N, CA, C and O atoms as a DFTB+ gen file, in Angstrom:
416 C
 N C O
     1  1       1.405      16.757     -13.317
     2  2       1.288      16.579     -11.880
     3  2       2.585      15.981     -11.331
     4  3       3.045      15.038     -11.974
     5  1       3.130      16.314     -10.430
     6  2       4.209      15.911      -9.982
     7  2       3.824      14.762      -8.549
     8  3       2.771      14.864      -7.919
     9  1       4.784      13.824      -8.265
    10  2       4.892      12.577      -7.407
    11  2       3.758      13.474      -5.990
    12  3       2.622      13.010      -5.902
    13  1       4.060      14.466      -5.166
    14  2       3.218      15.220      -3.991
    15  2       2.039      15.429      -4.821
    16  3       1.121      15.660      -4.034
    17  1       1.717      15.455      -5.708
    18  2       0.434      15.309      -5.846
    19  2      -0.495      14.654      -6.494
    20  3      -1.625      15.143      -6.480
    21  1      -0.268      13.417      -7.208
    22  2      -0.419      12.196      -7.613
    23  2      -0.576      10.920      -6.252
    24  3      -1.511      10.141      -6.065
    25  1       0.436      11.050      -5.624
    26  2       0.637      10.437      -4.585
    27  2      -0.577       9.766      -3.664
    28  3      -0.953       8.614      -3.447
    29  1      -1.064      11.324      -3.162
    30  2      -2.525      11.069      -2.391
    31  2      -3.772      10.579      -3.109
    32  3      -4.718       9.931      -2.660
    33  1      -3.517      11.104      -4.496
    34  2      -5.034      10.681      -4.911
    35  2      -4.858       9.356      -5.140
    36  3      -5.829       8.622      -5.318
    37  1      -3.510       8.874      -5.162
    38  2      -3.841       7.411      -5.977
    39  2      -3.818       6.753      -4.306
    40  3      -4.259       5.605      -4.254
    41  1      -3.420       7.267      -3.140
    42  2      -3.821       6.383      -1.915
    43  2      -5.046       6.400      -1.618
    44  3      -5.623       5.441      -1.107
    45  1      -5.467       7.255      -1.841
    46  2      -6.811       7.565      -1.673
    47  2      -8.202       6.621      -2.302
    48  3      -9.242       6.250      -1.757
    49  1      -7.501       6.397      -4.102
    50  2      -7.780       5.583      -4.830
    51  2      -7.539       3.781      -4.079
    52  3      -8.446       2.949      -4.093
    53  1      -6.330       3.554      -3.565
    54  2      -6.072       2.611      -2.919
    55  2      -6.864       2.168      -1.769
    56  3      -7.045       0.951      -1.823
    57  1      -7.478       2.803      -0.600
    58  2      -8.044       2.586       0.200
    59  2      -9.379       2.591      -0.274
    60  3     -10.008       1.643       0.196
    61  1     -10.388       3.688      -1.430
    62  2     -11.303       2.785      -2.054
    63  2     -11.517       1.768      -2.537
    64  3     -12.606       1.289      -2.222
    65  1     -10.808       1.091      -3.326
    66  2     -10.352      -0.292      -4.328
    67  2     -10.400      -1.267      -2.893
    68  3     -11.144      -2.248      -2.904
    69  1      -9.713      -1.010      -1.862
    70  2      -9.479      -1.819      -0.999
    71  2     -10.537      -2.373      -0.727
    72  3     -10.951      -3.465      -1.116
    73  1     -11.308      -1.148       0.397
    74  2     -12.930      -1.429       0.383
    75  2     -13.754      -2.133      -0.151
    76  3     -14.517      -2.903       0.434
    77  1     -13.660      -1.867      -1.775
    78  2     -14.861      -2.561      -2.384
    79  2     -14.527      -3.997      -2.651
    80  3     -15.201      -4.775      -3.326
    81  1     -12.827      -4.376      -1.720
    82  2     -12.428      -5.686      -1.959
    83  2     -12.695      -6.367      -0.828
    84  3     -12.126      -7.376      -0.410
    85  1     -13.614      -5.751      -0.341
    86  2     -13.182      -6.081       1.484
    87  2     -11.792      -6.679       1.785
    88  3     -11.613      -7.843       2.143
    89  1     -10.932      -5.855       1.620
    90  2      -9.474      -5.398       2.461
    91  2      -9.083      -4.781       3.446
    92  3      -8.048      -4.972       4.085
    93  1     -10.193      -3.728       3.677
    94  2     -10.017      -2.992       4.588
    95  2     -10.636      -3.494       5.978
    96  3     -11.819      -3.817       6.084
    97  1      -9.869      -3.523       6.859
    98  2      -9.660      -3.638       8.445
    99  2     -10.174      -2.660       9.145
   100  3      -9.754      -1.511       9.009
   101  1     -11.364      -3.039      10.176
   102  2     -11.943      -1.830      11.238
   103  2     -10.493      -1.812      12.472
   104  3     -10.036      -0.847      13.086
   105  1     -10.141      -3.000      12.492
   106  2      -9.097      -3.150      13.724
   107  2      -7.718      -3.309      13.275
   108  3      -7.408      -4.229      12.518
   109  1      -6.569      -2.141      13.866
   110  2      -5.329      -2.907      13.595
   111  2      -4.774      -3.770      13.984
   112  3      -5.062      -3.987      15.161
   113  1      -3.430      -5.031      13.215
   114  2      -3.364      -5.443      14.056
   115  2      -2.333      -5.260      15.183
   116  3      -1.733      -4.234      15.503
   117  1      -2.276      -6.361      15.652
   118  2      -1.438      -6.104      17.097
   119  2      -0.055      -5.182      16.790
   120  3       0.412      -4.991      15.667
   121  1       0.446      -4.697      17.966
   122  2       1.615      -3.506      17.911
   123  2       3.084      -4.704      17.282
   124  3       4.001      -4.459      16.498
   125  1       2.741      -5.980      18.042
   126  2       3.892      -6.996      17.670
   127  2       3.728      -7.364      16.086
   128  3       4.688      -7.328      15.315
   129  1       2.430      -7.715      15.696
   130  2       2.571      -7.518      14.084
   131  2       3.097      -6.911      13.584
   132  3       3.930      -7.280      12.756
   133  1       2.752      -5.263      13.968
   134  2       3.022      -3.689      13.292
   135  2       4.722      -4.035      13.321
   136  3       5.553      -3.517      12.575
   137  1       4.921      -4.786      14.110
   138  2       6.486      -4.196      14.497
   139  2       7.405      -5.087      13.757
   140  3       8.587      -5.149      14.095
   141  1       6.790      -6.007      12.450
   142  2       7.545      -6.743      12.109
   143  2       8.965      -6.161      11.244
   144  3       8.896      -4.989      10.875
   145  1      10.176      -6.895      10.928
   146  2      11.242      -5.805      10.381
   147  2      11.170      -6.788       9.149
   148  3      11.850      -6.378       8.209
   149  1      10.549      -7.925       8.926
   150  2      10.647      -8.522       7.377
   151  2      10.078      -7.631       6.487
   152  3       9.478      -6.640       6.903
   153  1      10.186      -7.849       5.421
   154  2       9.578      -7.366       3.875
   155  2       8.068      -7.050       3.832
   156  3       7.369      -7.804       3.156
   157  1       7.729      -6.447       4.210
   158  2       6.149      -6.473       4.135
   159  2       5.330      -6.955       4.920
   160  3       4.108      -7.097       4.910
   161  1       6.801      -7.390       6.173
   162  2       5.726      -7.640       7.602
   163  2       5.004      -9.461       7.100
   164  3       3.964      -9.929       7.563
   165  1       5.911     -10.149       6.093
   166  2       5.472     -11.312       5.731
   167  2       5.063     -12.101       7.352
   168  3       4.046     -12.573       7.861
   169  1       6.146     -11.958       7.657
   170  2       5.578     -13.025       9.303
   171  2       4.839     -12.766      10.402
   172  3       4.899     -13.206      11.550
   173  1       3.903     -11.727       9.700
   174  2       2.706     -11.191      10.958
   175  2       1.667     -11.040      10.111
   176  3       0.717     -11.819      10.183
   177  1       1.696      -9.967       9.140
   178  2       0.409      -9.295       8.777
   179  2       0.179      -9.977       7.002
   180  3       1.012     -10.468       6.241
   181  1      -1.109      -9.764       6.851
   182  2      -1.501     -10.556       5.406
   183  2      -1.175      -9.395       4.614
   184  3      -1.224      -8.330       5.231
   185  1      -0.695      -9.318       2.795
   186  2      -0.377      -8.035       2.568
   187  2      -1.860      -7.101       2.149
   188  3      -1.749      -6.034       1.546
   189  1      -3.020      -7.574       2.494
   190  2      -3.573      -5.767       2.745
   191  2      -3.208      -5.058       3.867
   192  3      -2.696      -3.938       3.856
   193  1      -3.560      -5.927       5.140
   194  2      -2.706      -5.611       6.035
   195  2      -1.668      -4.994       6.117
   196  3      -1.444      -4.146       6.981
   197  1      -0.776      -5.387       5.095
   198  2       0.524      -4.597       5.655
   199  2       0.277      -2.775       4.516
   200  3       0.592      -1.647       4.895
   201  1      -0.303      -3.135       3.285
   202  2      -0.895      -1.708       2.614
   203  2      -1.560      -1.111       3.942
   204  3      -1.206      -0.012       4.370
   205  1      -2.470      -1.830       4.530
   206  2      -3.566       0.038       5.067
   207  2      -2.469       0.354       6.216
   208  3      -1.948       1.469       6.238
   209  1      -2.070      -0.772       7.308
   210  2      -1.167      -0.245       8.482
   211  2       0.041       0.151       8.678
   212  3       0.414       0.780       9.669
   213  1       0.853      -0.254       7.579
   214  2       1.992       0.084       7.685
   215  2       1.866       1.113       6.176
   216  3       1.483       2.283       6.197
   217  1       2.254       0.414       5.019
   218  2       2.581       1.543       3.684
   219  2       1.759       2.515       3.893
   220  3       2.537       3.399       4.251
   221  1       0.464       3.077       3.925
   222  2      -0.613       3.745       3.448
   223  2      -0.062       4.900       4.909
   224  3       0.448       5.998       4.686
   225  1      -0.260       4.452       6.083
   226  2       0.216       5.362       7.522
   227  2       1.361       5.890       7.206
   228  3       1.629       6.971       7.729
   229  1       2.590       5.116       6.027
   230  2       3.199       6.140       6.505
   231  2       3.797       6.807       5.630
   232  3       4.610       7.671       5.957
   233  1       3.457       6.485       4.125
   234  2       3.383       7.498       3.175
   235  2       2.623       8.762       3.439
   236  3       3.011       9.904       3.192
   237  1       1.156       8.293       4.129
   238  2       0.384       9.841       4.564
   239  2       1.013      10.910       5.472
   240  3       1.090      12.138       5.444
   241  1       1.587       9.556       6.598
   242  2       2.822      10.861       7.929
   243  2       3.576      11.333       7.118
   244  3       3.735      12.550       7.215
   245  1       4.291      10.654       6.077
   246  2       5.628      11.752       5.248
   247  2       5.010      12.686       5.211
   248  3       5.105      13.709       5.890
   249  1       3.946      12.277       3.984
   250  2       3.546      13.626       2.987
   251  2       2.834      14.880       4.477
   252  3       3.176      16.056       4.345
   253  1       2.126      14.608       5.459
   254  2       1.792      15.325       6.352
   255  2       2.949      16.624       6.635
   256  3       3.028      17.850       6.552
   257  1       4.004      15.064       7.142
   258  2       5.138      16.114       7.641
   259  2       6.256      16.835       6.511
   260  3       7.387      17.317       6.556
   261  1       5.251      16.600       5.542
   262  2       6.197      17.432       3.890
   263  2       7.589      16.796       3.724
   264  3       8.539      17.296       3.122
   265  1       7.557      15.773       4.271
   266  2       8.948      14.844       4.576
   267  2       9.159      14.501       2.392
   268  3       8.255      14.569       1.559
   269  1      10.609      14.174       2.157
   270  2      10.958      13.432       0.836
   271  2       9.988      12.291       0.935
   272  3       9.891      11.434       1.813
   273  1       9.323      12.465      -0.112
   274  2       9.041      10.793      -0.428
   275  2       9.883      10.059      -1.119
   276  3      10.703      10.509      -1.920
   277  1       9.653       8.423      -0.727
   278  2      10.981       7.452      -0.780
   279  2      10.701       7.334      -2.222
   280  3       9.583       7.695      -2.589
   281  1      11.657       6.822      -3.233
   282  2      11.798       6.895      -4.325
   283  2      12.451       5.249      -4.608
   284  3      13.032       4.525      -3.800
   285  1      12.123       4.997      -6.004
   286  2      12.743       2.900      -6.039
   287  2      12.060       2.410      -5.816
   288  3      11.819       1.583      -6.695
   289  1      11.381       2.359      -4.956
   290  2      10.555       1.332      -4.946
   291  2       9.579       0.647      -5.690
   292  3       8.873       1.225      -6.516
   293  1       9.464      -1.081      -5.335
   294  2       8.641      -1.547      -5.920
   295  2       7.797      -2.619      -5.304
   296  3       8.301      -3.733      -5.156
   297  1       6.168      -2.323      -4.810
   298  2       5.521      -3.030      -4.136
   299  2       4.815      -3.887      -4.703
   300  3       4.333      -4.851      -4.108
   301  1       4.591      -3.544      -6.473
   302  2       3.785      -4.364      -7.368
   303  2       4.028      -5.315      -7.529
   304  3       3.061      -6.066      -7.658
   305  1       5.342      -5.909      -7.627
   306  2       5.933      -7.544      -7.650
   307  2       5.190      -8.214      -6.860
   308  3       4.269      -8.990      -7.115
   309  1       5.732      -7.802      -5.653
   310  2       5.054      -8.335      -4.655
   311  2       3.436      -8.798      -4.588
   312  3       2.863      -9.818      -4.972
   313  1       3.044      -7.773      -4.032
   314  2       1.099      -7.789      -4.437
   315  2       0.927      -8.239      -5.675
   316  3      -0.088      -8.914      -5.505
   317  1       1.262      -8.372      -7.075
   318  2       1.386      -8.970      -8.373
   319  2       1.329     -10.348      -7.970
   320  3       0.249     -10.915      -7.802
   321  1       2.279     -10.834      -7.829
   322  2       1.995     -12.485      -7.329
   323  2       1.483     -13.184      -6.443
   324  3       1.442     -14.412      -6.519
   325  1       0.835     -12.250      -5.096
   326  2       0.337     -12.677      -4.220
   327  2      -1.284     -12.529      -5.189
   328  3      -1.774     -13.658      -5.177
   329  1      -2.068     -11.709      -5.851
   330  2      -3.109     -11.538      -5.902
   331  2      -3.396     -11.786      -7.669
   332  3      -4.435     -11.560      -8.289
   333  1      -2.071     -12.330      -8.190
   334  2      -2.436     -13.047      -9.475
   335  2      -3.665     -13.578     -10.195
   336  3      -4.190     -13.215     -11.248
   337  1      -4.011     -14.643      -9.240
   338  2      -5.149     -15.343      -9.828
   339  2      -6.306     -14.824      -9.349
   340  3      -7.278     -15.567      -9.219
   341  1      -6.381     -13.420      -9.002
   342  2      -7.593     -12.994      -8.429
   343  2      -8.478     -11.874      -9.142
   344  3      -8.509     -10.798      -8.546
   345  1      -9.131     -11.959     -10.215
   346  2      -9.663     -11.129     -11.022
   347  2     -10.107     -10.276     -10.339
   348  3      -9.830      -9.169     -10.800
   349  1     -10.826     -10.231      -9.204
   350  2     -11.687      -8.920      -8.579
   351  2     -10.461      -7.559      -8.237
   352  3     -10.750      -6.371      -8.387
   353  1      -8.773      -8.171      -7.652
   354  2      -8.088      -7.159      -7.443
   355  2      -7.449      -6.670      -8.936
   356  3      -6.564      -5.815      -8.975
   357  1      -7.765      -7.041      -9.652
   358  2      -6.696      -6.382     -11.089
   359  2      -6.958      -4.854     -10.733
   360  3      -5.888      -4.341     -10.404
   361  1      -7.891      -4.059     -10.692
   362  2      -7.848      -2.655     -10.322
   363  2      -7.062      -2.293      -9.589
   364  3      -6.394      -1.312      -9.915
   365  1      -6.848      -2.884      -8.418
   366  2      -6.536      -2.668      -7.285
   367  2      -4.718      -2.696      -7.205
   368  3      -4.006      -1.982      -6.499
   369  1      -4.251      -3.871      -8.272
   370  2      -3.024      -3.640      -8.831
   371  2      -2.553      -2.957     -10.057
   372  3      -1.382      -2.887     -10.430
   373  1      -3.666      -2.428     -10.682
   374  2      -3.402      -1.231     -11.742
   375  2      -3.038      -0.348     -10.819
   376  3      -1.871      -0.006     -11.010
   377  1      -3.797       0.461      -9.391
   378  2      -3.281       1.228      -8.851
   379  2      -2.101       1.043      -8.109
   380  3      -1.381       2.029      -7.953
   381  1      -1.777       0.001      -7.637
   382  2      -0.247      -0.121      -7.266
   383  2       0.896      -0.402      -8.314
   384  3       2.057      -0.744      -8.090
   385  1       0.543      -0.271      -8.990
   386  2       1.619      -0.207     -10.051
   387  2       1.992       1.061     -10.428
   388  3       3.085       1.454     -10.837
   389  1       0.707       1.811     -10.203
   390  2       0.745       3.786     -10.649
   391  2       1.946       4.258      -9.496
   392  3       2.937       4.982      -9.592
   393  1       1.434       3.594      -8.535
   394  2       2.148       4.289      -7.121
   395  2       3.490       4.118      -6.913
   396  3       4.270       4.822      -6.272
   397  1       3.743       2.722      -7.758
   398  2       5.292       2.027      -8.075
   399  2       5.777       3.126      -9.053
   400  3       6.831       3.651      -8.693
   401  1       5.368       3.486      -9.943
   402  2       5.808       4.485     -10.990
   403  2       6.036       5.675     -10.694
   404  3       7.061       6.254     -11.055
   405  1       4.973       6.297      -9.886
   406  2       4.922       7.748      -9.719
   407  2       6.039       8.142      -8.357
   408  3       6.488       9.263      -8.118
   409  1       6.309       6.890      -7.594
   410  2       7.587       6.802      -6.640
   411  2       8.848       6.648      -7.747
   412  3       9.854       7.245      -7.366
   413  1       8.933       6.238      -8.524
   414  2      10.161       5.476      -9.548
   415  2      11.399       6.489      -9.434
   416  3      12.445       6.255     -10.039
């Protein structure tokens, strides 16, 4: 399977995992959150927050608009130490680690 099609299932996978973490948000937040230019939106949004509204929107617009997906990256550090001591997300960072890889 190549990165376009790995991609979706494991977001897909991501926004379930989220769910059953209650992560997932009925409301976004504000446009001034959305609009933060730090790292993950540290000084507005909490990082599920910044997964469903910002990463998840706009990996899906790429792949929509058949756009390159970005390549390097690494979001698992991040979410890794924020959700360390939290046994219920270990799934939830098995799949971001796939997504770190399958971008690599």
């Amino acid at each position: 399977m190549t990165a376009a099609t790995k991609l979706p299932l494991l977001l897909q996978q991501l926004e379930q995992q989220m769910r059953q973490c209650s992560l997932w948000g009925a409301l976004p937040p504000s446009d001034q959150a959305l609009a933060s230019v730090e790292p993950f939106a540290i000084d507005s949004l909490q990082p599920e927050e910044w997964l469903q509204w910002i990463f998840i929107v706009k990996i899906n617009a790429m792949m929509d608009a058949q756009m390159s997906l970005p390549k390097g990256f690494a979001i698992h550090p991040y979410l890794g130490e924020v959700w360390k001591n939290e046994a219920d997300k270990a799934e939830l960072l098995v799949t971001i680690l796939s997504i770190d890889e399958v971008c690599a």
